[in-house]
C-alpha cells in the first residue's frame, strides 16, 4: 500500500443563497472548487490560480474559514491532506450565475453546480463538516481532523 500527501486550498463562493460546488458528471459526491498548492505558492495564491484554471473565474480570496487535516483512501492507497478553506468573491461576472456548467471544453471531467444552501445536507459533500459550519460561520478559523476511510 502506497501513501500520498497533498496540500490543498479550496474556496467557498456563495451567491443568491447558493454555493458553488463541483462533481464528476454522473457522480454523486460534491466538493468545493480548489486544488493542490504548488511549491513556492501560498494557499491564497494557489486558490486564485486554481479557480482561474478550472472555472475561468477571477476571484479575490477572503478570510480563512477552516483548516482540515484529513485522511482517506485513494483507491487502495492511504492518503493524507492538509486543506485550507477560504471565503472567496468573484472579481467579475466570469461564470454563469445559475444551474450547471462545464467551464472549458477540455475540462469535461468536472461539472460545476450552484447548489442551494438548503440542499447541502441532502447531498454527499466534502468536507463533511461543511453543512453545519455554513449556517453559522465562526469569527476565527476553525481546525478539523477528518477521516474518510
mmCIF file of C-alpha atoms in Angstrom:
data_model
loop_
_atom_site.group_PDB
_atom_site.id
_atom_site.type_symbol
_atom_site.label_atom_id
_atom_site.label_comp_id
_atom_site.label_asym_id
_atom_site.label_seq_id
_atom_site.Cartn_x
_atom_site.Cartn_y
_atom_site.Cartn_z
ATOM 1 C CA UNK A 1 0.000 0.000 0.000
ATOM 2 C CA UNK A 2 1.413 3.338 -1.044
ATOM 3 C CA UNK A 3 0.933 6.540 0.911
ATOM 4 C CA UNK A 4 0.493 10.023 -0.505
ATOM 5 C CA UNK A 5 0.299 13.537 0.850
ATOM 6 C CA UNK A 6 -1.320 16.679 -0.537
ATOM 7 C CA UNK A 7 -1.509 20.323 0.429
ATOM 8 C CA UNK A 8 -4.757 21.863 -0.884
ATOM 9 C CA UNK A 9 -6.734 25.079 -0.938
ATOM 10 C CA UNK A 10 -10.470 25.430 -1.679
ATOM 11 C CA UNK A 11 -12.967 28.266 -1.832
ATOM 12 C CA UNK A 12 -16.446 28.936 -0.502
ATOM 13 C CA UNK A 13 -18.281 31.058 -3.080
ATOM 14 C CA UNK A 14 -21.866 31.917 -2.128
ATOM 15 C CA UNK A 15 -24.248 33.860 -4.356
ATOM 16 C CA UNK A 16 -28.025 34.301 -4.074
ATOM 17 C CA UNK A 17 -28.383 31.585 -1.420
ATOM 18 C CA UNK A 18 -26.338 29.060 -3.413
ATOM 19 C CA UNK A 19 -22.813 27.705 -3.073
ATOM 20 C CA UNK A 20 -20.573 26.788 -5.996
ATOM 21 C CA UNK A 21 -19.551 23.103 -5.872
ATOM 22 C CA UNK A 22 -18.116 20.600 -8.327
ATOM 23 C CA UNK A 23 -18.663 16.928 -9.102
ATOM 24 C CA UNK A 24 -17.803 14.425 -11.782
ATOM 25 C CA UNK A 25 -20.532 14.065 -14.438
ATOM 26 C CA UNK A 26 -22.800 11.249 -13.271
ATOM 27 C CA UNK A 27 -21.139 11.294 -9.853
ATOM 28 C CA UNK A 28 -22.879 11.704 -6.523
ATOM 29 C CA UNK A 29 -20.092 13.313 -4.475
ATOM 30 C CA UNK A 30 -19.703 17.089 -4.330
ATOM 31 C CA UNK A 31 -16.716 19.173 -3.252
ATOM 32 C CA UNK A 32 -15.648 22.792 -3.135
ATOM 33 C CA UNK A 33 -13.622 24.120 -6.086
ATOM 34 C CA UNK A 34 -9.893 24.291 -5.454
ATOM 35 C CA UNK A 35 -6.766 22.242 -5.891
ATOM 36 C CA UNK A 36 -3.210 21.479 -4.893
ATOM 37 C CA UNK A 37 -0.820 24.132 -3.679
ATOM 38 C CA UNK A 38 2.377 24.176 -5.713
ATOM 39 C CA UNK A 39 5.855 24.576 -4.282
ATOM 40 C CA UNK A 40 6.531 28.254 -3.574
ATOM 41 C CA UNK A 41 2.846 29.270 -3.531
ATOM 42 C CA UNK A 42 0.813 30.414 -0.583
ATOM 43 C CA UNK A 43 -2.563 28.768 -0.068
ATOM 44 C CA UNK A 44 -4.261 32.014 -1.194
ATOM 45 C CA UNK A 45 -2.182 32.264 -4.377
ATOM 46 C CA UNK A 46 -2.947 28.635 -5.192
ATOM 47 C CA UNK A 47 -6.677 29.166 -4.757
ATOM 48 C CA UNK A 48 -6.737 32.190 -7.074
ATOM 49 C CA UNK A 49 -4.759 30.199 -9.672
ATOM 50 C CA UNK A 50 -6.900 27.059 -9.322
ATOM 51 C CA UNK A 51 -10.179 28.994 -9.710
ATOM 52 C CA UNK A 52 -8.862 30.653 -12.878
ATOM 53 C CA UNK A 53 -7.561 27.372 -14.318
ATOM 54 C CA UNK A 54 -10.629 25.294 -13.522
ATOM 55 C CA UNK A 55 -13.538 27.726 -13.831
ATOM 56 C CA UNK A 56 -12.134 30.681 -15.761
ATOM 57 C CA UNK A 57 -13.213 32.897 -12.854
ATOM 58 C CA UNK A 58 -11.109 35.611 -11.291
ATOM 59 C CA UNK A 59 -11.603 35.699 -7.546
ATOM 60 C CA UNK A 60 -10.436 37.599 -4.526
ATOM 61 C CA UNK A 61 -9.562 35.478 -1.556
ATOM 62 C CA UNK A 62 -11.243 36.490 1.689
ATOM 63 C CA UNK A 63 -10.749 35.237 5.180
ATOM 64 C CA UNK A 64 -9.580 31.780 6.152
ATOM 65 C CA UNK A 65 -12.573 29.789 7.419
ATOM 66 C CA UNK A 66 -11.255 26.326 8.194
ATOM 67 C CA UNK A 67 -8.135 24.186 8.281
ATOM 68 C CA UNK A 68 -8.681 20.460 7.881
ATOM 69 C CA UNK A 69 -6.256 17.598 8.380
ATOM 70 C CA UNK A 70 -7.799 14.681 6.521
ATOM 71 C CA UNK A 71 -7.005 11.052 5.879
ATOM 72 C CA UNK A 72 -8.723 8.984 3.226
ATOM 73 C CA UNK A 73 -8.322 6.097 0.816
ATOM 74 C CA UNK A 74 -7.368 6.908 -2.754
ATOM 75 C CA UNK A 75 -8.187 3.636 -4.454
ATOM 76 C CA UNK A 76 -6.297 1.084 -2.374
ATOM 77 C CA UNK A 77 -3.747 3.634 -1.190
ATOM 78 C CA UNK A 78 -3.694 5.613 2.023
ATOM 79 C CA UNK A 79 -3.622 9.399 1.638
ATOM 80 C CA UNK A 80 -3.432 12.454 3.870
ATOM 81 C CA UNK A 81 -4.116 16.097 3.089
ATOM 82 C CA UNK A 82 -3.846 19.474 4.735
ATOM 83 C CA UNK A 83 -6.721 21.617 3.421
ATOM 84 C CA UNK A 84 -7.255 25.369 3.689
ATOM 85 C CA UNK A 85 -10.772 26.716 3.048
ATOM 86 C CA UNK A 86 -11.305 30.406 2.277
ATOM 87 C CA UNK A 87 -14.324 32.600 1.675
ATOM 88 C CA UNK A 88 -13.995 33.913 -1.886
ATOM 89 C CA UNK A 89 -15.713 36.521 -4.048
ATOM 90 C CA UNK A 90 -15.822 36.923 -7.794
ATOM 91 C CA UNK A 91 -13.758 39.819 -9.119
ATOM 92 C CA UNK A 92 -16.090 39.951 -12.137
ATOM 93 C CA UNK A 93 -19.066 38.089 -13.590
ATOM 94 C CA UNK A 94 -16.845 35.392 -15.074
ATOM 95 C CA UNK A 95 -19.052 32.342 -14.563
ATOM 96 C CA UNK A 96 -22.717 31.524 -15.091
ATOM 97 C CA UNK A 97 -24.850 32.566 -12.143
ATOM 98 C CA UNK A 98 -27.196 29.585 -12.052
ATOM 99 C CA UNK A 99 -27.532 25.923 -12.905
ATOM 100 C CA UNK A 100 -24.767 23.573 -14.002
ATOM 101 C CA UNK A 101 -21.871 24.349 -16.294
ATOM 102 C CA UNK A 102 -18.637 22.949 -17.698
ATOM 103 C CA UNK A 103 -16.208 25.884 -17.856
ATOM 104 C CA UNK A 104 -13.924 24.622 -20.639
ATOM 105 C CA UNK A 105 -14.351 22.008 -23.346
ATOM 106 C CA UNK A 106 -11.196 20.230 -22.196
ATOM 107 C CA UNK A 107 -12.364 20.281 -18.548
ATOM 108 C CA UNK A 108 -15.342 17.994 -19.115
ATOM 109 C CA UNK A 109 -14.397 15.712 -16.272
ATOM 110 C CA UNK A 110 -15.842 18.204 -13.769
ATOM 111 C CA UNK A 111 -19.273 19.753 -13.642
ATOM 112 C CA UNK A 112 -19.760 22.948 -11.622
ATOM 113 C CA UNK A 113 -23.104 23.471 -9.915
ATOM 114 C CA UNK A 114 -24.785 26.222 -7.925
ATOM 115 C CA UNK A 115 -26.197 24.161 -5.049
ATOM 116 C CA UNK A 116 -28.935 25.797 -2.934
ATOM 117 C CA UNK A 117 -27.688 26.105 0.643
ATOM 118 C CA UNK A 118 -30.868 24.468 1.951
ATOM 119 C CA UNK A 119 -29.932 21.305 -0.010
ATOM 120 C CA UNK A 120 -26.414 20.971 1.344
ATOM 121 C CA UNK A 121 -27.395 18.355 3.949
ATOM 122 C CA UNK A 122 -29.229 16.312 1.291
ATOM 123 C CA UNK A 123 -26.142 15.517 -0.814
ATOM 124 C CA UNK A 124 -22.835 13.773 -0.177
ATOM 125 C CA UNK A 125 -20.419 16.683 0.091
ATOM 126 C CA UNK A 126 -16.837 17.091 1.217
ATOM 127 C CA UNK A 127 -15.695 18.283 3.622
ATOM 128 C CA UNK A 128 -18.340 16.548 5.716
ATOM 129 C CA UNK A 129 -18.448 19.388 8.253
ATOM 130 C CA UNK A 130 -19.458 21.905 5.569
ATOM 131 C CA UNK A 131 -23.236 21.885 6.095
ATOM 132 C CA UNK A 132 -23.034 22.519 9.821
ATOM 133 C CA UNK A 133 -20.438 25.247 9.509
ATOM 134 C CA UNK A 134 -22.044 27.305 6.729
ATOM 135 C CA UNK A 135 -25.114 28.121 8.793
ATOM 136 C CA UNK A 136 -23.032 29.838 11.469
ATOM 137 C CA UNK A 137 -19.587 30.940 10.294
ATOM 138 C CA UNK A 138 -17.155 31.377 13.163
ATOM 139 C CA UNK A 139 -15.322 34.691 13.530
ATOM 140 C CA UNK A 140 -11.980 32.896 13.598
ATOM 141 C CA UNK A 141 -10.602 29.942 11.616
ATOM 142 C CA UNK A 142 -11.585 26.532 12.948
ATOM 143 C CA UNK A 143 -9.477 23.400 12.847
ATOM 144 C CA UNK A 144 -10.897 19.991 11.916
ATOM 145 C CA UNK A 145 -9.481 16.482 11.848
ATOM 146 C CA UNK A 146 -11.400 14.264 9.405
ATOM 147 C CA UNK A 147 -11.100 10.618 8.463
ATOM 148 C CA UNK A 148 -12.831 9.413 5.313
ATOM 149 C CA UNK A 149 -11.514 5.833 5.472
#
